[in-house]
C-alpha cells in the first residue's frame, strides 16, 4: 500500500504545491470557514489522483501486480487523511506564525472539526467514486464537499466553539469513525477496475 | 510443472464469449497466442491474472489457482506487459522505479537501471511525453526487473521499431535460457512469434482453434500450389483452406502432409499461412 500512496503523491505533487500556496494565502484571513474549506478541499486530492489513474487505465495494470483490492481502496483513504492532516497542520502553523504580526486567534478545535468533516465527506463520496469513476461521481462529491464546508463553516463562524458542550463536540469524531468503518468495506465491495 | 493451465474457461460478455478455453503452457517454454482483434487474447490474459473472474473453469499460474488467496504471492513471479503501458502520465522512469521497488519484494534496481540505459530511456522526462515505443520499453524494463519466472506479454512488441523489436525478442530469448522461465506472448506480428515461440496457440472468436508445438505445426501442414483440378483430386480431409491466385487461374491451399500423396510437391507453410488459411480460406 505504501507504494500506491507514494505513486499518488508523485502524481499530485504539482497540485499539492498549489494547495500549499492557497492555504498560506487564505490563512491570512481569520475565518473558520477558510480552515474548514481548505481541509475539506484537501480531502478531494485523492480524486485528482484517481482521475489520473482513470485516464491512464492504471487500475488495469495494478490488477496484474501484487496489490490486493484492500490495498488499492485503502490507499485512497490514507492519501485523503494525510492530505487533510497536512492541510490542518499548515493552517495552524500559518496562523501561529501570523499571530506574531496580526491579531489572530489559534483555535485547534476548528481544525479538529474540519478534519472530521473532511473524513466524513471522503467517507460519503469515495464509495460512489470507486464504482462510477471520477467523471461520473464528480457531481456527488462537489455537492457533498461544498455543502459540508459551507454549512459547517458558517455555523462555526456563528457559534463559539469552546462554548459547545463536550459530549456534543465528541459526536463529530465519533460520526467520522463510524462512517469510516462503514465506508471502507463498502468501497471495497463497489470497487471496479475501470 | 506447467507455467499456465486454463481448464474449461468460460466467460460471457454482451456480444462476445470465451468458450471452453483449454490452454497449457509447459514450464520452460515460450507460447505465442495469436488471434485477430477481438479474438479474446487480452481477455484471456486478464482471466489468467485474476483481473477478471471466469463464469466457469479454472485458471492456474505456476501451479496456483488464480482465484485462491495465495495467488497474490504468485504475482511476484509474473512480469506482465499489457498492450499499453498504463502508467500515470506525470510519472517519470525514476519515480516508476521507486514505486515498483515498494511493490515487488524482489525488485532489482540495478537491473531496472540497466534496462533504462539499454533502452535509452530518460530519467526525468514525464511518461506523457514518451513515444509509444518508449512506453512499451519502460513496461518491458519493469516486467523484467523483479526476477519473474513467467512473462505474460500482450502485444509487447507492437510500436517498436524493427531494430528494437529484434533486441527485445533477444532479451525474451535470454530470459528463457533459465530452465524454469516461461513466456506467454500475444502478438499480431506472427513472424515475431514464429522466430521466438516453441508453442503456438490460435484463438479465433473466443475459441481456441489449436495449441501445438510450432515445429509440429510446420511439419504437419504444407501449402499446395497448382490448378483447381489438381486440388480437386486430393482427399477432402487433406484440405484445410484454399484461395484463388488472382490473374493466374491457379489455387493455393493449406493441406495436411499426411493426407496427400507422398510425391506431391508442397511449399513450406509458415505459421502465418496456417492461421490465414484457417480463418479466411473457406474450405470448398
Coordinates of C-alpha atoms in Angstrom, one line a residue:
Chain A
X1 CA 0.0 0.0 0.0
X2 CA 2.9 2.3 0.7
X3 CA 3.9 2.1 -2.9
X4 CA 0.5 3.1 -4.1
X5 CA 0.4 6.1 -1.8
X6 CA 3.9 7.1 -3.0
X7 CA 2.7 6.8 -6.6
X8 CA -0.3 9.1 -5.8
X9 CA 2.0 11.7 -4.2
X10 CA 4.2 11.7 -7.3
X11 CA 1.1 12.1 -9.4
X12 CA -0.5 15.0 -7.5
X13 CA 2.7 16.7 -6.4
X14 CA 2.1 19.8 -8.7
X15 CA -1.5 20.2 -7.3
X16 CA -0.2 19.9 -3.7
X17 CA 2.2 22.8 -4.3
X18 CA -0.7 24.9 -5.4
X19 CA -2.7 23.9 -2.4
X20 CA 0.1 24.9 -0.1
X21 CA 0.2 28.4 -1.6
X22 CA -3.6 28.7 -1.4
X23 CA -3.6 27.6 2.3
X24 CA -1.0 30.1 3.2
X25 CA -2.9 32.9 1.4
X26 CA -6.3 32.1 2.9
X27 CA -4.8 31.7 6.4
X28 CA -4.2 35.4 6.4
X29 CA -7.9 35.8 6.8
X30 CA -9.2 34.9 10.3
X31 CA -12.2 32.8 9.3
X32 CA -13.3 29.4 10.5
X33 CA -14.9 28.9 7.0
X34 CA -11.5 29.2 5.4
X35 CA -10.0 26.4 7.5
X36 CA -12.9 24.1 7.0
X37 CA -12.9 24.9 3.3
X38 CA -9.2 24.2 2.9
X39 CA -9.2 21.0 4.9
X40 CA -12.3 19.6 3.2
X41 CA -10.9 20.8 -0.2
X42 CA -7.8 18.8 0.5
X43 CA -9.9 15.7 1.0
X44 CA -10.5 16.0 -2.8
X45 CA -6.9 15.3 -3.6
X46 CA -7.4 11.5 -3.8
X47 CA -10.0 12.2 -6.6
X48 CA -7.3 14.1 -8.5
X49 CA -5.1 11.0 -8.2
X50 CA -7.9 8.8 -9.2
X51 CA -8.6 10.9 -12.3
X52 CA -5.0 10.4 -13.4
X53 CA -5.4 6.7 -12.7
X54 CA -8.5 6.6 -14.8
X55 CA -7.0 8.5 -17.7
X56 CA -4.0 6.2 -17.9
X57 CA -6.0 3.0 -17.1
X58 CA -3.6 2.4 -14.2
X59 CA -6.0 0.1 -12.5
X60 CA -5.8 -2.4 -15.3
X61 CA -2.0 -2.6 -14.8
X62 CA -2.4 -2.6 -11.0
X63 CA -4.7 -5.6 -11.3
X64 CA -1.7 -7.5 -12.7
X65 CA 0.6 -6.5 -9.8
X66 CA 0.7 -8.0 -6.3
X67 CA -1.7 -5.4 -4.8
X68 CA -4.8 -6.5 -3.1
X69 CA -8.1 -4.8 -3.6
X70 CA -7.9 -3.7 0.0
X71 CA -4.5 -2.0 -0.7
X72 CA -5.9 -0.2 -3.7
X73 CA -9.0 1.0 -1.9
X74 CA -7.4 1.8 1.5
X75 CA -4.6 3.7 -0.2
X76 CA -7.1 6.4 -1.4
X77 CA -8.5 6.8 2.1
X78 CA -5.0 7.1 3.7
X79 CA -4.0 9.6 1.0
X80 CA -7.0 11.7 1.8
X81 CA -6.3 11.5 5.6
X82 CA -2.6 12.5 5.0
X83 CA -3.6 15.4 2.8
X84 CA -6.2 16.7 5.3
X85 CA -3.8 16.3 8.2
X86 CA -1.1 18.2 6.3
X87 CA -3.6 21.0 5.4
X88 CA -4.8 21.2 9.0
X89 CA -1.2 21.4 10.3
X90 CA -0.3 24.1 7.7
X91 CA -3.3 26.2 8.6
X92 CA -2.4 26.0 12.3
X93 CA 1.3 26.7 11.6
X94 CA 0.3 29.7 9.4
X95 CA -2.0 31.1 12.0
X96 CA 0.6 30.7 14.7
X97 CA 3.2 32.5 12.5
X98 CA 0.8 35.2 11.6
X99 CA -0.3 35.6 15.2
X100 CA 3.0 37.4 15.8
X101 CA 2.1 40.2 13.4
X102 CA -1.7 40.2 13.2
X103 CA -4.4 39.9 15.8
X104 CA -5.1 36.3 15.2
X105 CA -6.6 33.5 17.3
X106 CA -5.4 30.0 17.1
X107 CA -8.1 27.5 17.7
X108 CA -7.2 23.9 17.3
X109 CA -10.8 22.7 17.8
X110 CA -11.7 24.3 14.5
X111 CA -9.0 22.3 12.8
X112 CA -10.3 19.2 14.6
X113 CA -13.9 19.9 13.4
X114 CA -12.5 20.5 9.9
X115 CA -10.7 17.2 9.9
X116 CA -13.8 15.3 11.0
X117 CA -15.8 17.0 8.2
X118 CA -13.2 16.1 5.7
X119 CA -13.1 12.5 6.8
X120 CA -16.9 12.4 6.6
X121 CA -17.0 13.9 3.1
X122 CA -14.4 11.3 2.0
X123 CA -16.4 8.5 3.6
X124 CA -19.6 9.6 1.9
X125 CA -18.2 10.2 -1.6
X126 CA -15.5 7.7 -2.1
X127 CA -17.7 4.5 -2.4
X128 CA -19.6 6.1 -5.3
X129 CA -16.4 7.3 -7.0
X130 CA -14.9 3.8 -6.6
X131 CA -17.9 2.4 -8.5
X132 CA -18.7 5.1 -11.1
X133 CA -15.3 6.7 -11.6
X134 CA -14.3 10.3 -11.0
X135 CA -16.0 11.8 -14.0
X136 CA -19.5 10.4 -13.2
X137 CA -19.0 10.7 -9.5
X138 CA -17.7 14.3 -9.7
X139 CA -21.2 15.9 -9.1
X140 CA -21.7 13.8 -6.0
X141 CA -18.6 15.0 -4.3
X142 CA -18.9 18.6 -5.4
X143 CA -22.3 18.8 -3.8
X144 CA -21.2 17.0 -0.6
X145 CA -18.0 18.9 -0.1
X146 CA -19.4 22.3 -0.9
X147 CA -22.5 21.7 1.3
X148 CA -20.4 20.4 4.2
X149 CA -17.9 23.2 4.0
X150 CA -20.5 25.9 3.6
X151 CA -22.8 24.7 6.3
X152 CA -20.2 23.8 8.8
X153 CA -18.1 26.9 8.1
X154 CA -21.0 29.3 8.5
X155 CA -22.1 27.5 11.6
X156 CA -18.7 27.6 13.1
X157 CA -18.3 31.3 12.4
X158 CA -21.6 31.9 14.2
X159 CA -21.0 29.5 17.2
X160 CA -18.4 29.9 19.8
X161 CA -16.8 26.5 19.7
X162 CA -15.4 26.4 23.2
X163 CA -19.0 27.0 24.4
X164 CA -20.3 23.9 22.7
X165 CA -20.7 21.2 25.4
X166 CA -18.0 18.5 25.2
X167 CA -20.4 15.5 24.6
X168 CA -21.8 17.3 21.5
X169 CA -18.2 18.0 20.3
X170 CA -17.3 14.4 20.7
X171 CA -20.2 13.4 18.4
X172 CA -18.4 14.6 15.2
X173 CA -15.2 12.4 15.6
X174 CA -17.5 9.5 16.6
X175 CA -19.6 10.1 13.4
X176 CA -16.4 10.2 11.4
X177 CA -15.1 7.0 12.9
X178 CA -18.4 5.1 12.4
X179 CA -18.8 6.4 8.8
X180 CA -15.2 5.4 8.0
X181 CA -15.8 1.9 9.4
X182 CA -18.8 1.6 7.0
X183 CA -17.3 3.4 4.1
X184 CA -14.1 1.3 3.6
X185 CA -15.8 -2.1 3.3
X186 CA -18.5 -0.5 1.1
X187 CA -15.8 0.9 -1.2
X188 CA -14.1 -2.5 -1.4
X189 CA -17.3 -4.0 -2.4
X190 CA -18.1 -1.4 -5.0
X191 CA -14.5 -1.0 -6.4
X192 CA -14.4 -1.6 -10.1
X193 CA -11.4 -1.7 -12.4
X194 CA -12.2 1.0 -14.9
Chain B
X1 CA 5.2 -28.1 -13.7
X2 CA 3.1 -26.2 -16.2
X3 CA 3.5 -22.4 -16.2
X4 CA -0.1 -21.9 -17.2
X5 CA -3.1 -24.1 -17.2
X6 CA -6.5 -22.9 -18.3
X7 CA -9.2 -25.5 -18.0
X8 CA -12.7 -25.2 -19.4
X9 CA -12.7 -21.5 -19.0
X10 CA -16.0 -19.7 -19.9
X11 CA -16.6 -16.0 -19.8
X12 CA -19.6 -14.2 -21.3
X13 CA -19.9 -10.6 -22.3
X14 CA -22.6 -8.9 -24.3
X15 CA -21.8 -9.9 -27.9
X16 CA -18.7 -11.9 -27.1
X17 CA -17.8 -15.0 -25.2
X18 CA -14.8 -17.1 -24.3
X19 CA -16.0 -20.7 -24.8
X20 CA -14.5 -23.8 -23.2
X21 CA -10.9 -22.5 -23.3
X22 CA -8.3 -25.1 -22.5
X23 CA -4.7 -23.9 -22.8
X24 CA -1.5 -25.3 -21.2
X25 CA 1.9 -23.7 -21.4
X26 CA 4.6 -26.2 -20.1
X27 CA 7.3 -24.7 -17.8
X28 CA 10.4 -23.5 -19.6
X29 CA 8.7 -22.8 -22.9
X30 CA 7.5 -19.8 -24.9
X31 CA 3.9 -19.9 -26.2
X32 CA 2.6 -17.5 -28.7
X33 CA -1.0 -16.5 -28.5
X34 CA -2.3 -15.5 -31.9
X35 CA -5.7 -14.2 -32.9
X36 CA -7.4 -11.3 -34.8
X37 CA -8.5 -8.1 -33.0
X38 CA -11.3 -9.0 -30.5
X39 CA -10.5 -12.7 -30.6
X40 CA -10.1 -12.7 -26.8
X41 CA -6.3 -12.6 -26.3
X42 CA -6.4 -9.7 -23.7
X43 CA -9.4 -11.2 -22.0
X44 CA -7.6 -14.5 -21.7
X45 CA -4.6 -12.7 -20.1
X46 CA -7.0 -10.8 -17.7
X47 CA -8.6 -14.1 -16.7
X48 CA -5.2 -15.7 -16.2
X49 CA -4.2 -12.9 -13.8
X50 CA -7.5 -12.9 -11.9
X51 CA -8.2 -9.4 -13.1
X52 CA -11.5 -11.0 -14.4
X53 CA -13.4 -13.8 -12.8
X54 CA -14.4 -16.6 -15.2
X55 CA -18.0 -17.7 -15.3
X56 CA -16.7 -21.3 -15.2
X57 CA -13.5 -23.2 -15.3
X58 CA -10.1 -22.8 -13.5
X59 CA -7.0 -20.8 -14.3
X60 CA -3.7 -21.9 -12.7
X61 CA -0.5 -19.9 -12.9
X62 CA 2.8 -21.6 -11.7
X63 CA 0.7 -24.3 -10.2
X64 CA -1.5 -22.0 -8.1
X65 CA -5.2 -21.3 -8.7
X66 CA -5.7 -17.7 -9.8
X67 CA -8.8 -17.4 -7.7
X68 CA -7.1 -18.5 -4.4
X69 CA -5.7 -16.0 -1.8
X70 CA -2.2 -17.5 -2.4
X71 CA -2.2 -16.1 -6.0
X72 CA -1.2 -12.6 -4.8
X73 CA 2.2 -14.1 -3.9
X74 CA 2.4 -15.7 -7.3
X75 CA 2.1 -12.3 -8.9
X76 CA 5.6 -11.5 -7.6
X77 CA 6.8 -14.2 -10.0
X78 CA 4.9 -12.9 -13.0
X79 CA 6.1 -9.9 -15.2
X80 CA 3.2 -8.5 -17.2
X81 CA 3.3 -6.2 -20.2
X82 CA -0.1 -5.1 -21.4
X83 CA -0.9 -3.7 -24.8
X84 CA -0.4 -0.1 -23.4
X85 CA 2.0 0.8 -20.6
X86 CA -0.8 2.4 -18.4
X87 CA 1.5 4.3 -16.0
X88 CA 0.1 7.7 -14.8
X89 CA 1.2 10.3 -17.3
X90 CA 3.0 12.6 -14.9
X91 CA 5.4 9.9 -13.6
X92 CA 8.9 9.6 -14.9
X93 CA 11.1 6.5 -15.1
X94 CA 12.9 7.3 -11.8
X95 CA 9.5 7.6 -10.0
X96 CA 8.2 4.4 -11.6
X97 CA 11.4 2.6 -10.3
X98 CA 10.7 3.9 -6.7
X99 CA 7.0 2.8 -6.9
X100 CA 7.9 -0.6 -8.2
X101 CA 10.6 -1.0 -5.5
X102 CA 7.8 -0.7 -3.0
X103 CA 5.6 -3.0 -5.0
X104 CA 7.8 -6.1 -5.7
X105 CA 9.7 -7.8 -2.9
X106 CA 12.5 -8.9 -5.3
X107 CA 12.7 -5.6 -7.2
X108 CA 16.3 -5.2 -8.6
X109 CA 17.0 -1.5 -9.0
X110 CA 20.4 -2.3 -10.8
X111 CA 18.6 -4.5 -13.4
X112 CA 16.0 -1.8 -13.9
X113 CA 18.6 0.9 -14.4
X114 CA 20.5 -1.4 -16.7
X115 CA 17.4 -1.7 -18.9
X116 CA 16.7 2.0 -18.8
X117 CA 20.3 2.5 -20.2
X118 CA 19.9 -0.3 -22.7
X119 CA 16.6 1.1 -24.0
X120 CA 17.9 4.7 -23.8
X121 CA 15.0 5.8 -21.6
X122 CA 15.4 9.2 -20.0
X123 CA 15.2 9.5 -16.2
X124 CA 13.2 12.7 -15.6
X125 CA 11.0 13.1 -18.7
X126 CA 7.3 12.6 -17.9
X127 CA 5.7 9.5 -19.2
X128 CA 3.2 11.5 -21.2
X129 CA 6.0 12.8 -23.5
X130 CA 7.1 9.3 -24.3
X131 CA 6.6 7.8 -27.8
X132 CA 4.6 4.5 -27.9
X133 CA 7.8 2.6 -28.4
X134 CA 9.4 4.2 -25.3
X135 CA 6.3 3.5 -23.2
X136 CA 6.5 -0.2 -24.2
X137 CA 10.2 -0.3 -23.5
X138 CA 9.5 1.0 -20.0
X139 CA 6.8 -1.6 -19.4
X140 CA 9.2 -4.3 -20.5
X141 CA 12.0 -3.0 -18.3
X142 CA 9.6 -3.1 -15.3
X143 CA 8.4 -6.6 -16.1
X144 CA 12.0 -7.9 -16.3
X145 CA 13.3 -6.2 -13.1
X146 CA 11.6 -8.1 -10.3
X147 CA 13.1 -11.5 -11.1
X148 CA 10.0 -13.1 -12.6
X149 CA 9.7 -16.7 -13.6
X150 CA 6.9 -16.1 -16.1
X151 CA 6.4 -13.3 -18.5
X152 CA 2.9 -12.5 -19.8
X153 CA 3.2 -10.2 -22.8
X154 CA 0.2 -8.7 -24.5
X155 CA 1.3 -7.1 -27.8
X156 CA 4.5 -6.1 -26.1
X157 CA 6.4 -5.7 -29.3
X158 CA 3.9 -3.6 -31.2
X159 CA 5.0 0.0 -31.7
X160 CA 8.7 -0.9 -31.5
X161 CA 10.9 -0.2 -34.5
X162 CA 12.4 -3.4 -36.1
X163 CA 15.8 -2.9 -34.6
X164 CA 14.5 -2.5 -31.0
X165 CA 11.9 -5.3 -31.6
X166 CA 14.7 -7.6 -32.6
X167 CA 16.7 -6.6 -29.4
X168 CA 13.6 -7.2 -27.3
X169 CA 13.0 -10.6 -28.8
X170 CA 16.6 -11.5 -28.0
X171 CA 16.0 -10.3 -24.4
X172 CA 13.0 -12.6 -24.2
X173 CA 15.1 -15.4 -25.6
X174 CA 17.8 -14.8 -23.0
X175 CA 15.0 -14.9 -20.3
X176 CA 14.0 -18.4 -21.2
X177 CA 17.6 -19.7 -21.0
X178 CA 16.8 -20.3 -17.3
X179 CA 15.2 -23.7 -17.2
X180 CA 12.1 -22.7 -15.2
X181 CA 11.4 -19.4 -17.1
X182 CA 8.4 -19.3 -19.4
X183 CA 6.6 -16.8 -21.6
X184 CA 3.1 -16.3 -22.9
X185 CA 3.2 -13.7 -25.6
X186 CA 0.3 -12.5 -27.7
X187 CA 1.1 -10.6 -30.9
X188 CA -0.3 -9.6 -34.2
X189 CA 3.2 -9.9 -35.7
X190 CA 3.2 -13.6 -36.4
X191 CA 6.7 -13.5 -37.8
X192 CA 7.9 -12.5 -34.3
X193 CA 6.1 -15.4 -32.8
X194 CA 7.5 -17.8 -35.4
X195 CA 11.0 -16.6 -34.5
X196 CA 10.5 -16.9 -30.8
X197 CA 8.0 -19.5 -29.8
X198 CA 8.0 -23.2 -29.0
X199 CA 4.2 -23.4 -29.0
X200 CA 1.6 -21.5 -31.0
X201 CA -2.0 -21.2 -29.7
X202 CA -4.6 -19.7 -32.1
X203 CA -7.6 -18.1 -30.7
X204 CA -10.5 -17.2 -33.0
X205 CA -13.7 -15.6 -31.9
X206 CA -13.2 -16.7 -28.3
X207 CA -12.4 -20.3 -29.2
X208 CA -9.0 -22.0 -29.2
X209 CA -8.6 -23.5 -32.7
X210 CA -5.3 -25.1 -31.9
X211 CA -2.4 -25.1 -29.5
X212 CA 0.6 -27.1 -30.7
X213 CA 4.3 -27.2 -30.9
X214 CA 5.5 -24.8 -33.6
X215 CA 7.8 -27.4 -35.2
X216 CA 5.0 -30.0 -35.3
X217 CA 2.6 -27.5 -36.9
X218 CA 5.2 -26.8 -39.6
X219 CA 5.7 -30.5 -40.2
X220 CA 2.0 -31.2 -40.3
X221 CA 0.9 -28.6 -42.8
X222 CA 2.2 -27.7 -46.3
X223 CA 1.0 -25.3 -49.0
X224 CA -0.2 -26.7 -52.2
X225 CA 0.1 -24.5 -55.3
X226 CA -1.4 -25.7 -58.6
X227 CA -4.5 -25.8 -60.6
X228 CA -8.1 -26.2 -59.3
X229 CA -8.3 -29.6 -61.0
X230 CA -5.1 -30.9 -59.3
X231 CA -6.5 -29.7 -55.9
X232 CA -9.9 -31.4 -56.5
X233 CA -8.0 -34.7 -57.0
X234 CA -6.9 -34.6 -53.3
X235 CA -8.9 -36.1 -50.5
X236 CA -11.3 -33.6 -49.0
X237 CA -9.9 -34.2 -45.5
X238 CA -6.5 -33.1 -46.6
X239 CA -7.6 -29.5 -47.5
X240 CA -7.9 -27.0 -44.6
X241 CA -8.3 -23.9 -46.6
X242 CA -7.9 -22.5 -50.1
X243 CA -7.6 -19.3 -52.0
X244 CA -7.7 -18.4 -55.7
X245 CA -4.5 -17.0 -57.1
X246 CA -5.7 -13.9 -59.0
X247 CA -4.6 -13.5 -62.6
X248 CA -3.1 -17.0 -62.9
X249 CA -6.2 -19.2 -62.7
X250 CA -4.5 -21.3 -60.1
X251 CA -5.2 -22.1 -56.4
X252 CA -3.2 -22.2 -53.2
X253 CA -4.3 -24.4 -50.4
X254 CA -3.3 -25.4 -46.9
X255 CA -3.1 -29.2 -46.8
X256 CA -2.2 -31.9 -44.3
X257 CA 1.0 -33.5 -45.4
X258 CA 0.0 -37.0 -44.2
X259 CA -3.2 -36.9 -46.2
X260 CA -1.7 -36.2 -49.6
X261 CA 0.3 -38.5 -51.9
X262 CA 3.9 -38.8 -50.8
X263 CA 5.4 -37.4 -54.0
X264 CA 3.3 -34.3 -54.2
X265 CA 5.5 -31.2 -54.0
X266 CA 4.4 -28.8 -51.3
X267 CA 5.7 -25.4 -50.2
X268 CA 6.7 -24.9 -46.6
X269 CA 3.8 -23.4 -44.7
X270 CA 4.6 -20.6 -42.3
X271 CA 2.6 -20.1 -39.1
X272 CA 1.0 -17.1 -40.8
X273 CA -0.1 -19.2 -43.7
X274 CA -1.6 -21.8 -41.4
X275 CA -3.5 -19.1 -39.5
X276 CA -4.7 -17.2 -42.5
X277 CA -5.9 -20.3 -44.4
X278 CA -7.7 -21.5 -41.3
X279 CA -9.5 -18.1 -40.8
X280 CA -10.4 -16.9 -44.3
X281 CA -9.7 -19.9 -46.6
X282 CA -13.2 -21.3 -46.6
X283 CA -12.9 -25.0 -47.4
X284 CA -14.6 -25.8 -50.7

